[in-house]
C-alpha positions as CSV (number, residue, x, y, z in Angstrom):
1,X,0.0,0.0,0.0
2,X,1.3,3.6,-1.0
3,X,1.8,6.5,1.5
4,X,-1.0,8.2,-0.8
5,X,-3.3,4.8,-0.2
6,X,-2.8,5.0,3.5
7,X,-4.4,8.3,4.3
8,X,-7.1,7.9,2.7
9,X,-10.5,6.0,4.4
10,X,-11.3,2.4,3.5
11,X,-14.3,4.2,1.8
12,X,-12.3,6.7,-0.4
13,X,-10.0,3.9,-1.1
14,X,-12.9,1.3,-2.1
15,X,-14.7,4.4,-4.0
16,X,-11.4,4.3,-6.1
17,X,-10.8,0.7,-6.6
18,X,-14.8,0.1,-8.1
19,X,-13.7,3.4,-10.7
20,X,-10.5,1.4,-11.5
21,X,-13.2,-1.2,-13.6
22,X,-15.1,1.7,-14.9
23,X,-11.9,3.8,-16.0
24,X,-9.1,1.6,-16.4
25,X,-5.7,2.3,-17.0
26,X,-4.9,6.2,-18.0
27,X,-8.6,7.0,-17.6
28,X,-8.3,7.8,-13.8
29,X,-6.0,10.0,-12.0
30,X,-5.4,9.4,-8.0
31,X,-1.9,10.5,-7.2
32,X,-0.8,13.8,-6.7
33,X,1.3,15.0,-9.9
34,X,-1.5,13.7,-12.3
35,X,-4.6,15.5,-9.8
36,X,-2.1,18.9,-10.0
37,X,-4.1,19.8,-13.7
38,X,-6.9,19.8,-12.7
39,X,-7.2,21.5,-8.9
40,X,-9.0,25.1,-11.0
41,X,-10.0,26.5,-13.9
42,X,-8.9,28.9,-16.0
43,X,-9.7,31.0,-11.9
44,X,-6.0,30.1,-10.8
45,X,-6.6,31.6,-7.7
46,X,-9.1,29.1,-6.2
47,X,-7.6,25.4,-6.1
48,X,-8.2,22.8,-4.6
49,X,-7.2,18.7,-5.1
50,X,-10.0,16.0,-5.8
51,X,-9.8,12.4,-4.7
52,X,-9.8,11.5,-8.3
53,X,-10.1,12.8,-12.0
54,X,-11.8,10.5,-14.5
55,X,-11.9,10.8,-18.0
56,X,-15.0,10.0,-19.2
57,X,-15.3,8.6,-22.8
58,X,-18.9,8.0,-23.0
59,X,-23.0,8.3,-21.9
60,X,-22.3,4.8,-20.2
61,X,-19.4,6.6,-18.0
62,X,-21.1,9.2,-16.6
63,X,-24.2,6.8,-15.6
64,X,-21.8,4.4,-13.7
65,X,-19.7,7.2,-12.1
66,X,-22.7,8.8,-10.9
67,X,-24.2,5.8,-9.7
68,X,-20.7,5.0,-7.6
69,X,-20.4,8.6,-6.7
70,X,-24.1,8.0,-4.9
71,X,-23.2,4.8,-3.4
72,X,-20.2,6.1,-1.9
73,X,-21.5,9.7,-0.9
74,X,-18.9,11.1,-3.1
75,X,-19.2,14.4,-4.6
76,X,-18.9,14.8,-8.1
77,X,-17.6,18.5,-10.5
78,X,-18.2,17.7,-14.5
79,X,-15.2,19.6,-16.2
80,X,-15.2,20.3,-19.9
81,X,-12.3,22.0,-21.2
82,X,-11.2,24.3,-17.7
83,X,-11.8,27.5,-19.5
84,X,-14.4,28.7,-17.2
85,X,-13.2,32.0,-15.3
86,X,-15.4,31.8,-12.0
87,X,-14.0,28.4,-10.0
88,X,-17.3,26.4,-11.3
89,X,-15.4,23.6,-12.3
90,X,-13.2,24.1,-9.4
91,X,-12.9,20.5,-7.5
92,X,-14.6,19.6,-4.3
93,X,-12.2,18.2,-1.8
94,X,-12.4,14.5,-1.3
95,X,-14.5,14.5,-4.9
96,X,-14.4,13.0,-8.1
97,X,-13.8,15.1,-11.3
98,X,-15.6,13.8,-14.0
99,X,-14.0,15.5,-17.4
100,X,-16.1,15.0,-20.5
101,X,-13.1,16.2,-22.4
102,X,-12.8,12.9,-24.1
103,X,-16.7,12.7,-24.8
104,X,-15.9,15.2,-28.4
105,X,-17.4,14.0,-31.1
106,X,-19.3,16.2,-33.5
107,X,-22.2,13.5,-34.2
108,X,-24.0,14.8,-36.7
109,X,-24.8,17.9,-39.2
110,X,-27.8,18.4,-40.5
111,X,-28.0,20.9,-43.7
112,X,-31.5,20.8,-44.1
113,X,-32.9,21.3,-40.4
114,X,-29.9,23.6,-39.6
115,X,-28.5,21.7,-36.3
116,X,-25.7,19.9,-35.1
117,X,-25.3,16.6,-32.8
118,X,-22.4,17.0,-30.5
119,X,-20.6,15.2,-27.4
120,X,-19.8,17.9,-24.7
121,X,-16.5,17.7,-25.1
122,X,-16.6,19.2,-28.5
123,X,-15.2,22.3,-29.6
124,X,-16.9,25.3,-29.9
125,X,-14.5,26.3,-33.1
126,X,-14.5,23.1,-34.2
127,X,-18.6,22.6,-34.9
128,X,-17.9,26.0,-36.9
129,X,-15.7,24.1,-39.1
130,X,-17.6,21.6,-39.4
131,X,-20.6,22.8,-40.3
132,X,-18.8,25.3,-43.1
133,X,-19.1,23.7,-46.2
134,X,-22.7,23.3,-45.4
135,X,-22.6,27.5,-45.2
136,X,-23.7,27.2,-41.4
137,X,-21.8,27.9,-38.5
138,X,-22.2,28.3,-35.0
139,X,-23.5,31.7,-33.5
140,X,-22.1,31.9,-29.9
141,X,-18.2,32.6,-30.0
142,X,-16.9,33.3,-26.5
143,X,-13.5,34.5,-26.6
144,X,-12.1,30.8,-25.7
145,X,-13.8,29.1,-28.9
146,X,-10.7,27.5,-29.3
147,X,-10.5,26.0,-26.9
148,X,-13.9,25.6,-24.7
149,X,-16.7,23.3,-24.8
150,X,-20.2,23.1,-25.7
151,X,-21.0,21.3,-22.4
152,X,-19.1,23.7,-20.9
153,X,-20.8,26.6,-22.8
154,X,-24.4,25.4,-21.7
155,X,-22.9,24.9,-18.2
156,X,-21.9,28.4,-17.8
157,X,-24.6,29.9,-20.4
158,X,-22.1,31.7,-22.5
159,X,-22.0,34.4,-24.7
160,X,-19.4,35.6,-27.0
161,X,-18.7,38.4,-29.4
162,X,-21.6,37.7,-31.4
163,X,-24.4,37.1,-29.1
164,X,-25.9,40.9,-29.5
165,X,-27.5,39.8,-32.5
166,X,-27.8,36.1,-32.3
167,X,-28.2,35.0,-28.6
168,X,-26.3,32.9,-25.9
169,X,-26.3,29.7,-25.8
170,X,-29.8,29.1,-24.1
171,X,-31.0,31.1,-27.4
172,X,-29.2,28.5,-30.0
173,X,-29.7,24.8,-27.9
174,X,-32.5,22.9,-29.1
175,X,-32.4,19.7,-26.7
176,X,-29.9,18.0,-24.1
177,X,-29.5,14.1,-22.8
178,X,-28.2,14.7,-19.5
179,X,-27.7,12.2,-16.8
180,X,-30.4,12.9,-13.6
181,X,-29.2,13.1,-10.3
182,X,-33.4,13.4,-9.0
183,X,-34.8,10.4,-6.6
184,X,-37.4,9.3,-8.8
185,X,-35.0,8.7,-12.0
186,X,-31.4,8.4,-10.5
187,X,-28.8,7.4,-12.8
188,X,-31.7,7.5,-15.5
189,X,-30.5,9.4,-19.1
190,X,-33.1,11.9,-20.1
191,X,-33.7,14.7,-22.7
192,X,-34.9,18.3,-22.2
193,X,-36.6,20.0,-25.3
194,X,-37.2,18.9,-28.7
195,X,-37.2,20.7,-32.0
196,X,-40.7,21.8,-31.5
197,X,-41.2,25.6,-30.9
198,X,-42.4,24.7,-27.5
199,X,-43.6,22.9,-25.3
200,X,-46.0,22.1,-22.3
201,X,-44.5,22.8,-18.8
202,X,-41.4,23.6,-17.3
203,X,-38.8,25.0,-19.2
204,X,-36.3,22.9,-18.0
205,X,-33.9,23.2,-20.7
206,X,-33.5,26.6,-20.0
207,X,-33.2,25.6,-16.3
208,X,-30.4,23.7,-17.3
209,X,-28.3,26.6,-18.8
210,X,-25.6,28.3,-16.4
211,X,-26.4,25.6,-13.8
212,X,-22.8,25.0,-13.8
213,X,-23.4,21.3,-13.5
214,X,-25.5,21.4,-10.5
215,X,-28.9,19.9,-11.9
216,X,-27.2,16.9,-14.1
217,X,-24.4,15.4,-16.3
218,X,-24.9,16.5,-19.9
219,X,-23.8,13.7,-22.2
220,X,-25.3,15.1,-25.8
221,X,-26.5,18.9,-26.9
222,X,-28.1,19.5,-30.1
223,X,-27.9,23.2,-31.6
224,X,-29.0,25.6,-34.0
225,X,-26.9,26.4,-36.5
226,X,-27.0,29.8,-38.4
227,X,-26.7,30.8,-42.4
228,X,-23.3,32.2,-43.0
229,X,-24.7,35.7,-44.0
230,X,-24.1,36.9,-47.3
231,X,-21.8,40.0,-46.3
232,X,-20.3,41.4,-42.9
233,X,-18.6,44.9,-42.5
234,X,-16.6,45.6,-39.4
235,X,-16.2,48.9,-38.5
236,X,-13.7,50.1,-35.9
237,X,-13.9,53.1,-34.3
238,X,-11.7,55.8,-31.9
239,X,-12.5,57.7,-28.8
240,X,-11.0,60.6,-27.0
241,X,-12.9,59.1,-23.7
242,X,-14.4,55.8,-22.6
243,X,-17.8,57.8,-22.0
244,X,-18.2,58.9,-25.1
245,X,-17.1,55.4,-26.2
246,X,-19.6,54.0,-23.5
247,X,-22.7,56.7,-24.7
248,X,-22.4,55.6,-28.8
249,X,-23.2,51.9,-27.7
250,X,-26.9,53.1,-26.7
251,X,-27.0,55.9,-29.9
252,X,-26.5,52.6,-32.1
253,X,-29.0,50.9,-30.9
254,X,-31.4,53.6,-30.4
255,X,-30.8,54.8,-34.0
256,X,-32.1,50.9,-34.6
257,X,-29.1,49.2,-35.5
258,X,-28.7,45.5,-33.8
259,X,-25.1,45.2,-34.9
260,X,-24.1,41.4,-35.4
261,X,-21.4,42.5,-32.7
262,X,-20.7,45.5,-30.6
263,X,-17.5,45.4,-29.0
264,X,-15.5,47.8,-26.4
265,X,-11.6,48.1,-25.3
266,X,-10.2,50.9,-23.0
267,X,-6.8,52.5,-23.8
268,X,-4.8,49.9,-21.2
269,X,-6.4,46.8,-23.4
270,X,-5.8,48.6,-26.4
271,X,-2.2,48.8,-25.7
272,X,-2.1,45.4,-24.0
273,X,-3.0,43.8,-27.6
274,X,-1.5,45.6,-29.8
275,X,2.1,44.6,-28.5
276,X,0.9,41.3,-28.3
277,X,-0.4,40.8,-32.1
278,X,-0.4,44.2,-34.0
279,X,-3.9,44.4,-34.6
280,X,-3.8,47.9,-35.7
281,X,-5.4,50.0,-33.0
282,X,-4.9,53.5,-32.5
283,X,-3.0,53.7,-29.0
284,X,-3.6,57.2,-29.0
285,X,-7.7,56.5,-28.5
286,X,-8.8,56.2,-25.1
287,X,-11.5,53.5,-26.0
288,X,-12.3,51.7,-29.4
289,X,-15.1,50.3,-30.8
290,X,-15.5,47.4,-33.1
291,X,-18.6,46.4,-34.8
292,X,-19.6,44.0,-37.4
293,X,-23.0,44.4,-39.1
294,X,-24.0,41.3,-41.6
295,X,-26.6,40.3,-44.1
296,X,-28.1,41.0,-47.1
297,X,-25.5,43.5,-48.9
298,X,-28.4,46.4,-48.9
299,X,-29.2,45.9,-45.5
300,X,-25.8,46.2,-44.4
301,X,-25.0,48.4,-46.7
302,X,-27.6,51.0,-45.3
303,X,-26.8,50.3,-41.7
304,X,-23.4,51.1,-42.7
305,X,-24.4,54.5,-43.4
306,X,-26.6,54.9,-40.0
307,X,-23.7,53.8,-37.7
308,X,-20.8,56.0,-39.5
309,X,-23.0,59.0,-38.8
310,X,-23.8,58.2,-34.8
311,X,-20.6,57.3,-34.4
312,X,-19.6,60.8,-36.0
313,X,-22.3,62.8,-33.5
314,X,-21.2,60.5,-30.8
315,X,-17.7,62.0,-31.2
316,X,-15.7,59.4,-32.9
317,X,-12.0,60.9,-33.8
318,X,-11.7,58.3,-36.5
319,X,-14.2,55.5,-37.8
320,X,-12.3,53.1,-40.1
321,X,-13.7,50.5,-42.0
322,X,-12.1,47.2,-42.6
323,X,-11.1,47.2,-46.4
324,X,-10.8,43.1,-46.9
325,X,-11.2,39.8,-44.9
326,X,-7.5,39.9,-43.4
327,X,-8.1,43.7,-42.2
328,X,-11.4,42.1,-40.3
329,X,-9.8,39.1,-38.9
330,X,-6.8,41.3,-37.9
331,X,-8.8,43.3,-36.0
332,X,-10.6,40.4,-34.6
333,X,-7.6,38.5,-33.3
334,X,-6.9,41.5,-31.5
335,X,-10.1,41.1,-29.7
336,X,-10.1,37.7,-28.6
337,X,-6.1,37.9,-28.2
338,X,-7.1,40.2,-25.3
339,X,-7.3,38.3,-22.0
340,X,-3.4,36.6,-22.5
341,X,-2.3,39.8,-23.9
342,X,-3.0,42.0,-20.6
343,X,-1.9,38.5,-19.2
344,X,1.8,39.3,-20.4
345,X,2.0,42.8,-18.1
346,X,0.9,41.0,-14.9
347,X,1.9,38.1,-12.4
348,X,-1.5,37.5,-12.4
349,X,-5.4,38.6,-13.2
350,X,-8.5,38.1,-12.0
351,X,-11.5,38.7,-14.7
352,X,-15.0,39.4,-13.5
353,X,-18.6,39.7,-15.7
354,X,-21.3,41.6,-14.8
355,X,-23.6,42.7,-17.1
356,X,-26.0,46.5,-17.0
357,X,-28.6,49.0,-18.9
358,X,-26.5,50.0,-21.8
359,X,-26.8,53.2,-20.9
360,X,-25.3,52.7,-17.5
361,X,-22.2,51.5,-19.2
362,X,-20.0,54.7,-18.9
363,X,-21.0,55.0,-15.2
364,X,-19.6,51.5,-14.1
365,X,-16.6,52.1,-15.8
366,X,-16.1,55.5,-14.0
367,X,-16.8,54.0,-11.0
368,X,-14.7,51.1,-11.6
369,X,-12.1,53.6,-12.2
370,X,-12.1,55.2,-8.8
371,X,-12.7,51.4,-7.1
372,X,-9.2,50.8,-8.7
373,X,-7.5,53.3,-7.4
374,X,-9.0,52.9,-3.7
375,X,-7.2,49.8,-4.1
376,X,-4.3,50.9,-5.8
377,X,-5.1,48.2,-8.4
378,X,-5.2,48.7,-12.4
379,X,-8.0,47.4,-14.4
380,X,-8.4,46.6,-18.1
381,X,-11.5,46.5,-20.1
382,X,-12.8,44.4,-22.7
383,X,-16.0,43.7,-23.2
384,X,-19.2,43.1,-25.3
385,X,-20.8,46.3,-24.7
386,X,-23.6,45.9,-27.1
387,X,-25.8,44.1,-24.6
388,X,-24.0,45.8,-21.8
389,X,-21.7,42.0,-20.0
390,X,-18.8,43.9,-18.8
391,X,-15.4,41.9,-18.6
392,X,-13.5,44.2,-16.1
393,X,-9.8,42.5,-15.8
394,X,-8.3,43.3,-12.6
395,X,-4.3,43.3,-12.5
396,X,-2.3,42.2,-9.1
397,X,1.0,40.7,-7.9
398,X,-0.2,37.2,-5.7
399,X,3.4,37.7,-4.1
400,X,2.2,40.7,-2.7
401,X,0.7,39.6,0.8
402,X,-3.0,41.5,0.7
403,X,-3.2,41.3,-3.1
404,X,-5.9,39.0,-3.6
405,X,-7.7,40.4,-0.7
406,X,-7.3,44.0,-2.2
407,X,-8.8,42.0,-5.5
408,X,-11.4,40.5,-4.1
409,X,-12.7,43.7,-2.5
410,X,-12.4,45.8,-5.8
411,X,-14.3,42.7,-7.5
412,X,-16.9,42.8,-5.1
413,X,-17.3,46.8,-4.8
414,X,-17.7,46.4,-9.1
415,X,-20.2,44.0,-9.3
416,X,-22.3,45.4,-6.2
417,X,-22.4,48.9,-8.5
418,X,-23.5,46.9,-11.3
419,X,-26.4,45.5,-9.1
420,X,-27.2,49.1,-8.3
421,X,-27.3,50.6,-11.9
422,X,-29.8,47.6,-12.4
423,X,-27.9,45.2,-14.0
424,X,-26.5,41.6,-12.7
425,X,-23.1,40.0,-11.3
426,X,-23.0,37.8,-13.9
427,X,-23.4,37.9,-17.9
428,X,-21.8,34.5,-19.2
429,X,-18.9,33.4,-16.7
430,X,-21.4,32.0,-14.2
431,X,-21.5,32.4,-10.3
432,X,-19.1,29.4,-8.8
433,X,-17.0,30.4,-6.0
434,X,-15.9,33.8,-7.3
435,X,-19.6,35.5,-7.1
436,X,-21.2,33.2,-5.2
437,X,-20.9,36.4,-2.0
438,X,-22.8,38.5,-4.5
439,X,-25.7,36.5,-4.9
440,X,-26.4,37.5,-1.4
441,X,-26.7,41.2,-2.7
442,X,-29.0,40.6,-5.8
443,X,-31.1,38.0,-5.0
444,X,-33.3,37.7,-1.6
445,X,-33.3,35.3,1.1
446,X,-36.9,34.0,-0.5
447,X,-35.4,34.0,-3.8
448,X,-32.5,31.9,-2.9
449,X,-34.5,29.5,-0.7
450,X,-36.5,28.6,-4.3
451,X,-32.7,28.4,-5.9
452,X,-32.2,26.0,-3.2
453,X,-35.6,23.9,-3.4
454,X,-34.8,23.6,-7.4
455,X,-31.0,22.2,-6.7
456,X,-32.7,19.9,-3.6
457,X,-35.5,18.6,-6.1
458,X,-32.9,17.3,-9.2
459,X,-30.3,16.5,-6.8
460,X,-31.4,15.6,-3.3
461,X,-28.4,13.8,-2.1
462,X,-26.4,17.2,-3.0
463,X,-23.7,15.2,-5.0
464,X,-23.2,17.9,-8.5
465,X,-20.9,20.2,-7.9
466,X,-22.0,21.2,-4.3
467,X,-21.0,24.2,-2.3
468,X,-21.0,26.6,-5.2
469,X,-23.2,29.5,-6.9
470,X,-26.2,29.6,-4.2
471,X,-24.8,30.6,-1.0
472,X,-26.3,29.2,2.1
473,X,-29.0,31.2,4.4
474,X,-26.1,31.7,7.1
475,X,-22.8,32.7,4.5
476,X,-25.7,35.7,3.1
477,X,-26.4,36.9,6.5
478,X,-22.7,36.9,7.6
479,X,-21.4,38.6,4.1
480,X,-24.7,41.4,4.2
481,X,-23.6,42.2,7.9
482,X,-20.1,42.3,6.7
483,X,-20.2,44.8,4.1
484,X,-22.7,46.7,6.2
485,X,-20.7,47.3,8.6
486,X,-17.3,48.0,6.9
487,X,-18.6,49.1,3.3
């Protein structure tokens, strides 16, 4: 018997050994340089070590590793990729990791209906591909598509540059098999939704989406996928100030433009990217916007003409338009190069997402502004300011003693400001451990007691992913008498 083997129970060590027939070989990960991986997400700052990671390879898996994980009382996180920025796929202590990584297949594409079968594990970028010769793609693009998973998207409910126009993810899934963790149907594989328009009852589906793994296993998701449009113009476009940056989102829309994508950077993102991939930004703007508009060549063609003028009267110092494809993807890269760029001028960062009234825009990033400096913190923003989810990127040094603490506080002071301009802590990057203090603020003790009878109903024995996004009755009372007290 190893050291490792010896301090554990006879029940943790049993739990491992019936896994062992279920994931054999290089399919289960007990010691402690092969758990290392996976003790966070793409949240560094949160980590903890599970008893085990398994990598599941199929529906059958995840049935018998729930069905273990309940005989055992085991707690059990589902990890797709680890791109998820708010500790949801953070492990429990003395839990399993179940990874549906391996589960990545892109089952089927379907020209005529417009949908695509896919394993959980697979790749957001990748069912793009896919579906391109068949002049479909797939409309939510968070900036990870690389790299993250549909499971992982409908886990978190994600977003992307894109999803002004064409939704989140709850907008473009059409059905889910997920493995139940309820009483009556333990174990059981069932599916939520259909390609009806609707249906009688619950929404469930929808239920599902940025449960963060809490209500069931997903094993299959079937989307929507969207007509490649028949001609997209990006515009980008300079500021003097992030307010007058922050005001021409709402003048867009209000002129009646839904722009395909409405994107924001301040002057320390802007510089951030630009020495990391020469987009070609203007480092002498304070704020940029970038906007694509797509479709039928008039329509864009006369949107075109609506956004160059509000962008003019909105006090634009330059507006350019992206000559060819290369210009566009240039520009783009630039975008979604953002988080690792600002990554190269820190030890470390901590990204938040809270999303408010367009219009309020230009007064959370003031305020976050003078939040930063209380701190004596900086703070880069990128963000999809066209529906308002604000990606505030807070820079610190972890060797510095009270740095994350100092973080924490400014994360906490942002998104209670965006609860007060009427907006919420969280736009796409779920709750998990990083908001879950927050939900105290925006929600009330009646509203999280039906949060918790929901999670109690589909998982009564509390094994998915416990501990995380619904805070408990005392942790609110303790965190609302904290910051009453000291602010």
């Amino acid at each position: 018997m190893s050291h490792i083997d010896s301090v554990r129970t006879a029940d943790e060590q049993a739990f491992i050994a019936a896994l062992r027939k279920v994931f054999p070989g290089e399919r289960l990960f007990v010691n402690r340089e092969n758990l290392a991986p996976y003790e966070c997400d793409a949240l560094p700052v949160y980590t903890t070590q599970a008893l085990a990671v398994a990598l599941a390879e199929s529906e059958q898996d995840v049935v018998e590793a729930l069905q273990l994980c309940k005989k055992f009382g085991i707690p059990v996180v589902s990890r797709g990729a680890g791109t998820g920025l708010s500790a949801g796929a953070k492990p429990i202590a003395g839990g399993l990791l179940l990874v549906t990584a391996p589960m990545k297949q892109i089952l089927e594409v379907d020209q005529v209906a417009m949908t695509a079968r896919v394993q959980p594990g697979a790749i957001n970028q990748q069912l793009s591909i896919a579906s391109a010769p068949h002049g479909l793609y797939y409309a939510p693009d968070p900036s990870s598509q690389i790299a993250c998973s549909i499971g992982g998207n409908v886990a978190e409910n994600a977003g992307g540059v894109h999803c002004l126009k064409y939704g989140v993810t709850v907008q473009n899934v059409l059905s889910l098999r997920l493995v139940s963790a309820a009483e009556e149907n333990f174990g059981e594989v069932i599916t939520l939704g259909s390609n009806c328009l609707s249906q009688p009852g619950f929404d469930l589906l929808a239920l599902v989406h940025g449960s963060e793994g809490g209500l069931g296993i997903i094993t299959e998701v079937t989307v929507k996928l969207t007509p490649v449009p028949e001609q997209t113009r990006t515009l980008m476009a300079d500021f003097g100030s992030v307010r007058q940056a922050a005001d021409a989102v709402s003048a867009i829309v209000r002129a009646g433009v839904i722009p395909a994508a409405l994107e924001m950077m301040d002057k320390l993102a802007i510089s951030a990217t630009e020495a990391f991939c020469k987009a070609g930004y203007n480092l002498d703007a304070a704020g940029i916007l970038l906007i694509d508009l797509d479709g039928h060549p008039l329509e864009v063609e006369a949107e075109l003409s609506i956004v160059e003028r509000v962008l003019a009267e909105s006090g634009a110092i330059a507006v350019h338009l992206a000559s060819d494809d290369e210009q566009r993807a240039r520009w783009w890269k630039g975008r979604k190069s953002a988080f690792p760029a600002i990554g190269r001028l820190t030890p470390d960062y901590y990204c938040i997402d809270g999303t408010v009234p367009r219009h309020r825009i230009g007064d959370v990033l003031e305020a976050s502004e003078r939040f930063a400096e209380k701190y004596a913190l900086r703070v880069a923003n990128v963000f999809h300011a066209g529906d308002g989810n604000l990606h505030p990127i807070i820079m610190f040094d972890g060797r510095e003693p009270d740095a994350l603490e100092r973080t924490e506080k400014l994360a906490a002071d942002i998104l209670e400001y965006c609860i007060e301009v009427g907006g919420t802590i969280t736009g796409e990057h779920g709750v998990g451990v990083e908001k879950i203090n927050q939900m105290a603020v925006q929600f009330s003790d009646a509203e999280l007691a039906q949060f918790r009878a929901i999670k109690s109903a589909l998982d009564p024995h509390n094994l998915l992913n416990p501990d995380k996004q619904i805070p408990t009755l005392a942790r609110c009372q303790e965190y609302r008498a904290l910051r009453s007290c000291c602010g």
